[in-house]
PDB file of C-alpha atoms in Angstrom:
ATOM      1  CA  UNK F 272      71.275  62.943  47.231  1.00 65.00           C
ATOM      2  CA  UNK F 273      68.318  65.079  45.561  1.00 81.00           C
ATOM      3  CA  UNK F 274      68.778  67.504  42.486  1.00 90.00           C
ATOM      4  CA  UNK F 275      68.941  71.397  43.515  1.00 92.00           C
ATOM      5  CA  UNK F 276      68.596  74.577  41.405  1.00 95.00           C
ATOM      6  CA  UNK F 277      72.017  76.437  40.546  1.00 95.00           C
ATOM      7  CA  UNK F 278      73.006  79.116  38.918  1.00 96.00           C
ATOM      8  CA  UNK F 279      75.883  79.472  36.645  1.00 97.00           C
ATOM      9  CA  UNK F 280      77.820  83.142  36.097  1.00 97.00           C
ATOM     10  CA  UNK F 281      80.195  82.696  32.597  1.00 97.00           C
ATOM     11  CA  UNK F 282      81.116  85.386  30.159  1.00 97.00           C
ATOM     12  CA  UNK F 283      82.004  84.635  26.612  1.00 97.00           C
ATOM     13  CA  UNK F 284      82.720  86.148  23.411  1.00 95.00           C
ATOM     14  CA  UNK F 285      79.959  85.458  20.522  1.00 93.00           C
ATOM     15  CA  UNK F 286      82.074  85.572  17.452  1.00 92.00           C
ATOM     16  CA  UNK F 287      81.701  81.745  16.760  1.00 93.00           C
ATOM     17  CA  UNK F 288      78.005  80.990  18.120  1.00 94.00           C
ATOM     18  CA  UNK F 289      75.041  82.276  16.870  1.00 93.00           C
ATOM     19  CA  UNK F 290      73.754  83.808  19.804  1.00 91.00           C
ATOM     20  CA  UNK F 291      72.453  82.448  23.186  1.00 93.00           C
ATOM     21  CA  UNK F 292      69.784  79.844  22.781  1.00 91.00           C
ATOM     22  CA  UNK F 293      69.753  76.322  21.522  1.00 90.00           C
ATOM     23  CA  UNK F 294      69.362  75.745  17.570  1.00 88.00           C
ATOM     24  CA  UNK F 295      69.733  73.012  15.031  1.00 89.00           C
ATOM     25  CA  UNK F 296      72.953  72.689  12.604  1.00 90.00           C
ATOM     26  CA  UNK F 297      74.306  75.744  14.152  1.00 94.00           C
ATOM     27  CA  UNK F 298      76.454  76.626  17.285  1.00 95.00           C
ATOM     28  CA  UNK F 299      75.381  78.299  20.143  1.00 96.00           C
ATOM     29  CA  UNK F 300      76.337  79.105  23.539  1.00 97.00           C
ATOM     30  CA  UNK F 301      73.744  76.965  25.235  1.00 96.00           C
ATOM     31  CA  UNK F 302      74.722  74.138  23.645  1.00 96.00           C
ATOM     32  CA  UNK F 303      78.254  74.218  24.458  1.00 97.00           C
ATOM     33  CA  UNK F 304      77.502  75.169  28.127  1.00 97.00           C
ATOM     34  CA  UNK F 305      75.510  71.864  27.998  1.00 96.00           C
ATOM     35  CA  UNK F 306      77.897  69.904  26.898  1.00 96.00           C
ATOM     36  CA  UNK F 307      80.039  70.283  29.213  1.00 96.00           C
ATOM     37  CA  UNK F 308      77.379  69.995  31.797  1.00 94.00           C
ATOM     38  CA  UNK F 309      76.668  66.488  31.019  1.00 94.00           C
ATOM     39  CA  UNK F 310      80.450  65.929  30.750  1.00 94.00           C
ATOM     40  CA  UNK F 311      80.975  66.702  33.887  1.00 91.00           C
ATOM     41  CA  UNK F 312      78.604  65.170  35.601  1.00 90.00           C
ATOM     42  CA  UNK F 313      77.301  62.683  33.095  1.00 90.00           C
ATOM     43  CA  UNK F 314      73.515  63.575  33.316  1.00 91.00           C
ATOM     44  CA  UNK F 315      71.899  65.514  30.695  1.00 92.00           C
ATOM     45  CA  UNK F 316      70.866  68.491  31.897  1.00 93.00           C
ATOM     46  CA  UNK F 317      69.500  71.609  30.165  1.00 95.00           C
ATOM     47  CA  UNK F 318      70.590  74.964  30.946  1.00 96.00           C
ATOM     48  CA  UNK F 319      67.754  78.054  30.855  1.00 96.00           C
ATOM     49  CA  UNK F 320      69.689  81.237  30.326  1.00 95.00           C
ATOM     50  CA  UNK F 321      68.421  85.075  31.252  1.00 95.00           C
ATOM     51  CA  UNK F 322      67.543  85.798  28.245  1.00 89.00           C
ATOM     52  CA  UNK F 323      68.656  85.902  24.341  1.00 85.00           C
ATOM     53  CA  UNK F 324      71.768  87.416  23.021  1.00 87.00           C
ATOM     54  CA  UNK F 325      71.836  87.491  18.940  1.00 88.00           C
ATOM     55  CA  UNK F 326      74.889  85.785  16.727  1.00 90.00           C
ATOM     56  CA  UNK F 327      78.327  87.952  17.620  1.00 92.00           C
ATOM     57  CA  UNK F 328      76.695  89.636  20.988  1.00 95.00           C
ATOM     58  CA  UNK F 329      79.098  89.144  23.580  1.00 96.00           C
ATOM     59  CA  UNK F 330      78.048  88.344  27.268  1.00 97.00           C
ATOM     60  CA  UNK F 331      80.481  89.703  30.093  1.00 97.00           C
ATOM     61  CA  UNK F 332      78.119  88.613  32.206  1.00 97.00           C
ATOM     62  CA  UNK F 333      75.385  85.181  31.666  1.00 97.00           C
ATOM     63  CA  UNK F 334      73.572  83.947  34.165  1.00 98.00           C
ATOM     64  CA  UNK F 335      71.493  80.642  33.543  1.00 97.00           C
ATOM     65  CA  UNK F 336      70.071  78.135  35.825  1.00 97.00           C
ATOM     66  CA  UNK F 337      70.429  74.298  35.842  1.00 96.00           C
ATOM     67  CA  UNK F 338      68.910  71.435  38.134  1.00 95.00           C
ATOM     68  CA  UNK F 339      71.081  69.153  39.032  1.00 92.00           C
ATOM     69  CA  UNK F 340      72.978  66.615  42.307  1.00 90.00           C
ATOM     70  CA  UNK F 341      75.871  68.495  43.143  1.00 87.00           C
ATOM     71  CA  UNK F 342      78.183  68.784  46.172  1.00 83.00           C
ATOM     72  CA  UNK F 343      78.408  72.834  46.059  1.00 78.00           C
ATOM     73  CA  UNK F 344      81.127  72.633  48.453  1.00 82.00           C
ATOM     74  CA  UNK F 345      82.926  71.764  45.932  1.00 84.00           C
ATOM     75  CA  UNK F 346      82.024  74.644  43.593  1.00 83.00           C
ATOM     76  CA  UNK F 347      86.000  75.427  43.374  1.00 89.00           C
ATOM     77  CA  UNK F 348      86.464  72.319  41.455  1.00 92.00           C
ATOM     78  CA  UNK F 349      83.138  72.051  39.958  1.00 92.00           C
ATOM     79  CA  UNK F 350      84.190  75.495  38.101  1.00 95.00           C
ATOM     80  CA  UNK F 351      87.827  74.612  37.655  1.00 95.00           C
ATOM     81  CA  UNK F 352      85.670  71.051  35.687  1.00 95.00           C
ATOM     82  CA  UNK F 353      83.456  72.500  33.621  1.00 95.00           C
ATOM     83  CA  UNK F 354      85.953  75.091  32.439  1.00 97.00           C
ATOM     84  CA  UNK F 355      88.713  72.464  31.720  1.00 96.00           C
ATOM     85  CA  UNK F 356      86.018  71.180  29.264  1.00 96.00           C
ATOM     86  CA  UNK F 357      84.121  74.330  27.449  1.00 97.00           C
ATOM     87  CA  UNK F 358      86.221  76.354  24.480  1.00 97.00           C
ATOM     88  CA  UNK F 359      88.623  79.593  25.640  1.00 96.00           C
ATOM     89  CA  UNK F 360      85.922  81.622  24.307  1.00 96.00           C
ATOM     90  CA  UNK F 361      83.742  80.796  26.969  1.00 97.00           C
ATOM     91  CA  UNK F 362      84.582  80.783  31.217  1.00 98.00           C
ATOM     92  CA  UNK F 363      82.524  80.169  33.879  1.00 97.00           C
ATOM     93  CA  UNK F 364      82.883  82.338  37.037  1.00 96.00           C
ATOM     94  CA  UNK F 365      80.869  80.799  39.280  1.00 95.00           C
ATOM     95  CA  UNK F 366      78.610  78.297  40.738  1.00 94.00           C
ATOM     96  CA  UNK F 367      76.127  79.520  43.165  1.00 93.00           C
ATOM     97  CA  UNK F 368      72.795  77.366  45.023  1.00 94.00           C
ATOM     98  CA  UNK F 369      69.484  79.070  44.425  1.00 96.00           C
ATOM     99  CA  UNK F 370      65.779  78.467  45.656  1.00 96.00           C
ATOM    100  CA  UNK F 371      64.152  75.612  43.679  1.00 95.00           C
ATOM    101  CA  UNK F 372      61.955  78.249  42.451  1.00 96.00           C
ATOM    102  CA  UNK F 373      64.380  80.827  41.258  1.00 97.00           C
ATOM    103  CA  UNK F 374      64.399  81.513  37.400  1.00 97.00           C
ATOM    104  CA  UNK F 375      67.395  83.008  35.553  1.00 97.00           C
ATOM    105  CA  UNK F 376      65.616  85.042  32.959  1.00 95.00           C
ATOM    106  CA  UNK F 377      62.139  85.697  35.345  1.00 95.00           C
ATOM    107  CA  UNK F 378      63.977  86.498  37.920  1.00 97.00           C
ATOM    108  CA  UNK F 379      66.190  89.063  36.462  1.00 97.00           C
ATOM    109  CA  UNK F 380      65.876  92.654  38.231  1.00 97.00           C
ATOM    110  CA  UNK F 381      67.875  95.004  36.220  1.00 97.00           C
ATOM    111  CA  UNK F 382      70.033  94.119  32.797  1.00 97.00           C
ATOM    112  CA  UNK F 383      73.169  96.379  31.834  1.00 98.00           C
ATOM    113  CA  UNK F 384      74.768  96.292  28.429  1.00 98.00           C
ATOM    114  CA  UNK F 385      77.733  98.368  26.731  1.00 98.00           C
ATOM    115  CA  UNK F 386      77.715  99.190  23.036  1.00 98.00           C
ATOM    116  CA  UNK F 387      81.111  99.876  22.278  1.00 97.00           C
ATOM    117  CA  UNK F 388      82.183 101.864  18.835  1.00 95.00           C
ATOM    118  CA  UNK F 389      85.252 103.241  17.475  1.00 94.00           C
ATOM    119  CA  UNK F 390      86.362 106.271  15.489  1.00 94.00           C
ATOM    120  CA  UNK F 391      89.356 104.964  14.379  1.00 93.00           C
ATOM    121  CA  UNK F 392      90.102 101.410  12.706  1.00 89.00           C
ATOM    122  CA  UNK F 393      92.013  98.933  15.702  1.00 88.00           C
ATOM    123  CA  UNK F 394      92.701  95.067  14.405  1.00 89.00           C
ATOM    124  CA  UNK F 395      93.008  94.338  17.868  1.00 86.00           C
ATOM    125  CA  UNK F 396      89.495  95.064  18.807  1.00 83.00           C
ATOM    126  CA  UNK F 397      88.090  94.683  15.236  1.00 83.00           C
ATOM    127  CA  UNK F 398      85.426  91.928  16.594  1.00 84.00           C
ATOM    128  CA  UNK F 399      84.442  94.030  19.632  1.00 91.00           C
ATOM    129  CA  UNK F 400      83.863  97.459  18.379  1.00 94.00           C
ATOM    130  CA  UNK F 401      81.676  99.024  15.522  1.00 95.00           C
ATOM    131  CA  UNK F 402      84.201 101.167  13.570  1.00 95.00           C
ATOM    132  CA  UNK F 403      82.890 104.406  12.199  1.00 94.00           C
ATOM    133  CA  UNK F 404      84.422 106.973  10.208  1.00 92.00           C
ATOM    134  CA  UNK F 405      82.832 110.291  11.407  1.00 93.00           C
ATOM    135  CA  UNK F 406      83.476 111.774  14.878  1.00 95.00           C
ATOM    136  CA  UNK F 407      79.790 111.518  16.157  1.00 96.00           C
ATOM    137  CA  UNK F 408      78.709 114.531  18.830  1.00 96.00           C
ATOM    138  CA  UNK F 409      78.575 113.101  21.976  1.00 96.00           C
ATOM    139  CA  UNK F 410      76.329 115.513  23.771  1.00 96.00           C
ATOM    140  CA  UNK F 411      74.118 115.387  21.288  1.00 96.00           C
ATOM    141  CA  UNK F 412      73.742 111.582  21.875  1.00 97.00           C
ATOM    142  CA  UNK F 413      73.461 112.473  25.853  1.00 98.00           C
ATOM    143  CA  UNK F 414      70.694 114.659  25.104  1.00 97.00           C
ATOM    144  CA  UNK F 415      68.384 112.203  23.113  1.00 97.00           C
ATOM    145  CA  UNK F 416      70.084 109.715  25.711  1.00 97.00           C
ATOM    146  CA  UNK F 417      68.183 111.435  28.454  1.00 97.00           C
ATOM    147  CA  UNK F 418      64.475 111.749  27.023  1.00 97.00           C
ATOM    148  CA  UNK F 419      64.782 107.524  27.317  1.00 97.00           C
ATOM    149  CA  UNK F 420      64.092 108.589  30.657  1.00 97.00           C
ATOM    150  CA  UNK F 421      60.425 109.654  30.073  1.00 96.00           C
ATOM    151  CA  UNK F 422      58.890 106.910  28.407  1.00 97.00           C
ATOM    152  CA  UNK F 423      58.022 103.409  29.018  1.00 97.00           C
ATOM    153  CA  UNK F 424      57.002 101.824  25.514  1.00 97.00           C
ATOM    154  CA  UNK F 425      59.908 101.190  23.364  1.00 97.00           C
ATOM    155  CA  UNK F 426      58.127  99.851  20.316  1.00 95.00           C
ATOM    156  CA  UNK F 427      60.141 101.427  18.304  1.00 96.00           C
ATOM    157  CA  UNK F 428      63.127  99.613  19.366  1.00 96.00           C
ATOM    158  CA  UNK F 429      61.425  96.577  19.060  1.00 94.00           C
ATOM    159  CA  UNK F 430      62.219  93.614  16.146  1.00 89.00           C
ATOM    160  CA  UNK F 431      59.281  93.292  14.444  1.00 84.00           C
ATOM    161  CA  UNK F 432      56.819  90.613  14.614  1.00 77.00           C
ATOM    162  CA  UNK F 433      58.472  89.050  17.939  1.00 79.00           C
ATOM    163  CA  UNK F 434      55.724  87.386  20.674  1.00 78.00           C
ATOM    164  CA  UNK F 435      56.204  89.751  24.026  1.00 84.00           C
ATOM    165  CA  UNK F 436      52.922  90.413  26.020  1.00 87.00           C
ATOM    166  CA  UNK F 437      53.780  94.710  26.363  1.00 93.00           C
ATOM    167  CA  UNK F 438      56.495  95.960  24.656  1.00 94.00           C
ATOM    168  CA  UNK F 439      56.649  98.645  28.739  1.00 96.00           C
ATOM    169  CA  UNK F 440      60.654  99.051  29.746  1.00 97.00           C
ATOM    170  CA  UNK F 441      61.319 100.975  32.703  1.00 97.00           C
ATOM    171  CA  UNK F 442      64.711 102.563  31.801  1.00 98.00           C
ATOM    172  CA  UNK F 443      67.026 103.560  34.707  1.00 97.00           C
ATOM    173  CA  UNK F 444      70.561 104.792  33.182  1.00 98.00           C
ATOM    174  CA  UNK F 445      71.071 105.214  29.490  1.00 98.00           C
ATOM    175  CA  UNK F 446      75.124 106.832  28.639  1.00 98.00           C
ATOM    176  CA  UNK F 447      77.518 107.778  26.815  1.00 98.00           C
ATOM    177  CA  UNK F 448      81.229 108.047  27.512  1.00 97.00           C
ATOM    178  CA  UNK F 449      84.507 108.814  25.071  1.00 95.00           C
ATOM    179  CA  UNK F 450      87.845 108.221  25.722  1.00 92.00           C
ATOM    180  CA  UNK F 451      90.523 108.983  23.073  1.00 90.00           C
ATOM    181  CA  UNK F 452      88.862 107.238  19.825  1.00 92.00           C
ATOM    182  CA  UNK F 453      86.425 104.375  22.220  1.00 94.00           C
ATOM    183  CA  UNK F 454      82.689 105.583  22.610  1.00 96.00           C
ATOM    184  CA  UNK F 455      80.772 103.638  24.952  1.00 98.00           C
ATOM    185  CA  UNK F 456      76.968 103.540  25.146  1.00 98.00           C
ATOM    186  CA  UNK F 457      76.017 101.910  28.512  1.00 98.00           C
ATOM    187  CA  UNK F 458      71.852 101.081  29.534  1.00 98.00           C
ATOM    188  CA  UNK F 459      70.200  99.488  32.046  1.00 98.00           C
ATOM    189  CA  UNK F 460      67.139  98.685  32.555  1.00 98.00           C
ATOM    190  CA  UNK F 461      64.623  96.226  34.154  1.00 96.00           C
ATOM    191  CA  UNK F 462      63.813  94.240  30.802  1.00 95.00           C
ATOM    192  CA  UNK F 463      65.482  94.483  26.836  1.00 95.00           C
ATOM    193  CA  UNK F 464      63.366  94.338  23.974  1.00 94.00           C
ATOM    194  CA  UNK F 465      64.801  91.597  20.970  1.00 91.00           C
ATOM    195  CA  UNK F 466      67.429  93.912  19.198  1.00 93.00           C
ATOM    196  CA  UNK F 467      66.015  96.382  21.296  1.00 96.00           C
ATOM    197  CA  UNK F 468      69.649  97.766  22.448  1.00 97.00           C
ATOM    198  CA  UNK F 469      71.154  98.165  18.409  1.00 97.00           C
ATOM    199  CA  UNK F 470      68.426  99.746  17.618  1.00 97.00           C
ATOM    200  CA  UNK F 471      68.605 102.864  19.789  1.00 98.00           C
ATOM    201  CA  UNK F 472      72.208 103.095  19.650  1.00 98.00           C
ATOM    202  CA  UNK F 473      71.616 103.363  15.637  1.00 97.00           C
ATOM    203  CA  UNK F 474      68.822 106.024  16.220  1.00 97.00           C
ATOM    204  CA  UNK F 475      71.009 107.887  18.564  1.00 97.00           C
ATOM    205  CA  UNK F 476      74.391 108.037  16.359  1.00 97.00           C
ATOM    206  CA  UNK F 477      71.618 109.221  13.578  1.00 96.00           C
ATOM    207  CA  UNK F 478      71.239 112.151  15.713  1.00 96.00           C
ATOM    208  CA  UNK F 479      74.999 112.118  17.373  1.00 96.00           C
ATOM    209  CA  UNK F 480      76.250 112.453  13.239  1.00 95.00           C
ATOM    210  CA  UNK F 481      73.415 115.148  12.469  1.00 93.00           C
ATOM    211  CA  UNK F 482      71.818 112.856  10.354  1.00 93.00           C
ATOM    212  CA  UNK F 483      68.363 113.324  12.649  1.00 90.00           C
ATOM    213  CA  UNK F 484      67.333 116.342  14.641  1.00 88.00           C
ATOM    214  CA  UNK F 485      67.459 116.062  18.469  1.00 89.00           C
ATOM    215  CA  UNK F 486      63.448 116.919  18.159  1.00 87.00           C
ATOM    216  CA  UNK F 487      62.313 114.152  16.276  1.00 93.00           C
ATOM    217  CA  UNK F 488      63.259 111.511  18.692  1.00 95.00           C
ATOM    218  CA  UNK F 489      59.970 111.604  20.615  1.00 95.00           C
ATOM    219  CA  UNK F 490      58.210 111.420  17.587  1.00 95.00           C
ATOM    220  CA  UNK F 491      60.391 108.136  16.830  1.00 96.00           C
ATOM    221  CA  UNK F 492      59.378 106.678  20.071  1.00 96.00           C
ATOM    222  CA  UNK F 493      56.043 107.823  19.942  1.00 96.00           C
ATOM    223  CA  UNK F 494      55.367 106.551  17.055  1.00 96.00           C
ATOM    224  CA  UNK F 495      55.620 102.861  17.552  1.00 95.00           C
ATOM    225  CA  UNK F 496      56.990 102.395  14.132  1.00 95.00           C
ATOM    226  CA  UNK F 497      60.295 100.165  13.764  1.00 94.00           C
ATOM    227  CA  UNK F 498      60.787 101.795  10.451  1.00 93.00           C
ATOM    228  CA  UNK F 499      61.001 105.322  12.284  1.00 94.00           C
ATOM    229  CA  UNK F 500      63.594 104.742  13.879  1.00 94.00           C
ATOM    230  CA  UNK F 501      67.648 103.985  12.700  1.00 93.00           C
ATOM    231  CA  UNK F 502      69.028 100.867  11.740  1.00 93.00           C
ATOM    232  CA  UNK F 503      70.489  98.587  14.269  1.00 95.00           C
ATOM    233  CA  UNK F 504      74.411  98.516  14.549  1.00 96.00           C
ATOM    234  CA  UNK F 505      76.973  95.505  14.439  1.00 95.00           C
ATOM    235  CA  UNK F 506      76.409  92.927  16.566  1.00 94.00           C
ATOM    236  CA  UNK F 507      79.509  92.561  17.317  1.00 93.00           C
ATOM    237  CA  UNK F 508      80.036  95.410  19.400  1.00 96.00           C
ATOM    238  CA  UNK F 509      77.207  94.928  21.986  1.00 97.00           C
ATOM    239  CA  UNK F 510      78.412  93.338  25.413  1.00 97.00           C
ATOM    240  CA  UNK F 511      75.959  91.907  28.430  1.00 97.00           C
ATOM    241  CA  UNK F 512      77.400  93.187  31.042  1.00 97.00           C
ATOM    242  CA  UNK F 513      75.355  92.482  34.091  1.00 97.00           C
ATOM    243  CA  UNK F 514      72.299  90.940  35.023  1.00 97.00           C
ATOM    244  CA  UNK F 515      71.154  91.313  39.189  1.00 97.00           C
ATOM    245  CA  UNK F 516      68.546  89.427  40.753  1.00 97.00           C
ATOM    246  CA  UNK F 517      66.852  89.715  44.716  1.00 96.00           C
ATOM    247  CA  UNK F 518      69.218  88.166  47.184  1.00 94.00           C
ATOM    248  CA  UNK F 519      66.438  86.248  47.987  1.00 95.00           C
ATOM    249  CA  UNK F 520      67.017  83.633  46.142  1.00 96.00           C
ATOM    250  CA  UNK F 521      70.404  82.631  46.934  1.00 95.00           C
ATOM    251  CA  UNK F 522      71.138  79.713  48.822  1.00 90.00           C
ATOM    252  CA  UNK F 523      73.649  80.205  51.776  1.00 75.00           C
ATOM    253  CA  UNK F 524      76.522  77.883  50.106  1.00 55.00           C
ATOM    254  CA  UNK F 525      79.364  77.373  52.713  1.00 49.00           C
TER     255      UNK F 525
END
């Protein structure tokens, strides 16, 4: 049996990990996934994720690709085996056979994130929300969020000293919702810069808490200067929720 390429669809809580990417002397999600694959297949397997998530960030859906000799007809059995070797905070959902040149990062057409915060202390969600004491003005924050659609250069929200070639992103959706004391910011784009969502949320919060004027938001974006935008909110409230790919890269797995 020759090697084929596969997409692994899984989720994880980020509390115990120093982000997705393998790093020396710390535990990463990539490292744990690769170790589980080695235990399952008895072969060293490199895994390439759809993107980086920072320390403490969660993923309701992450996609990674790898090459292996597998019987895809035993997909449920393979998923069961992987989950039996993985810790309880990482769960594999599906395994898909894809074209041999399919790439989890470069073929993604859309990514979605959620940021969760709450205005009441909740011990059961303490590591899944950012707790703030003041109540933000959600209408003001949504007015500012709509301004994001007017721009494509978001250098002001990017982590400094990054190696990207362009700061251009096309934002498709950006909206705040609230239920009781829980606020959720949902955002989708074709790509995201390092730290971009947390910086956007931090800036929108300054507007919602009346620390920054709504009219200044455009000037912040146009400045292309990270120091002009708000502080990045903590990582524990951030979830990668969905990654979209063209249907053409999937192979009939029956």
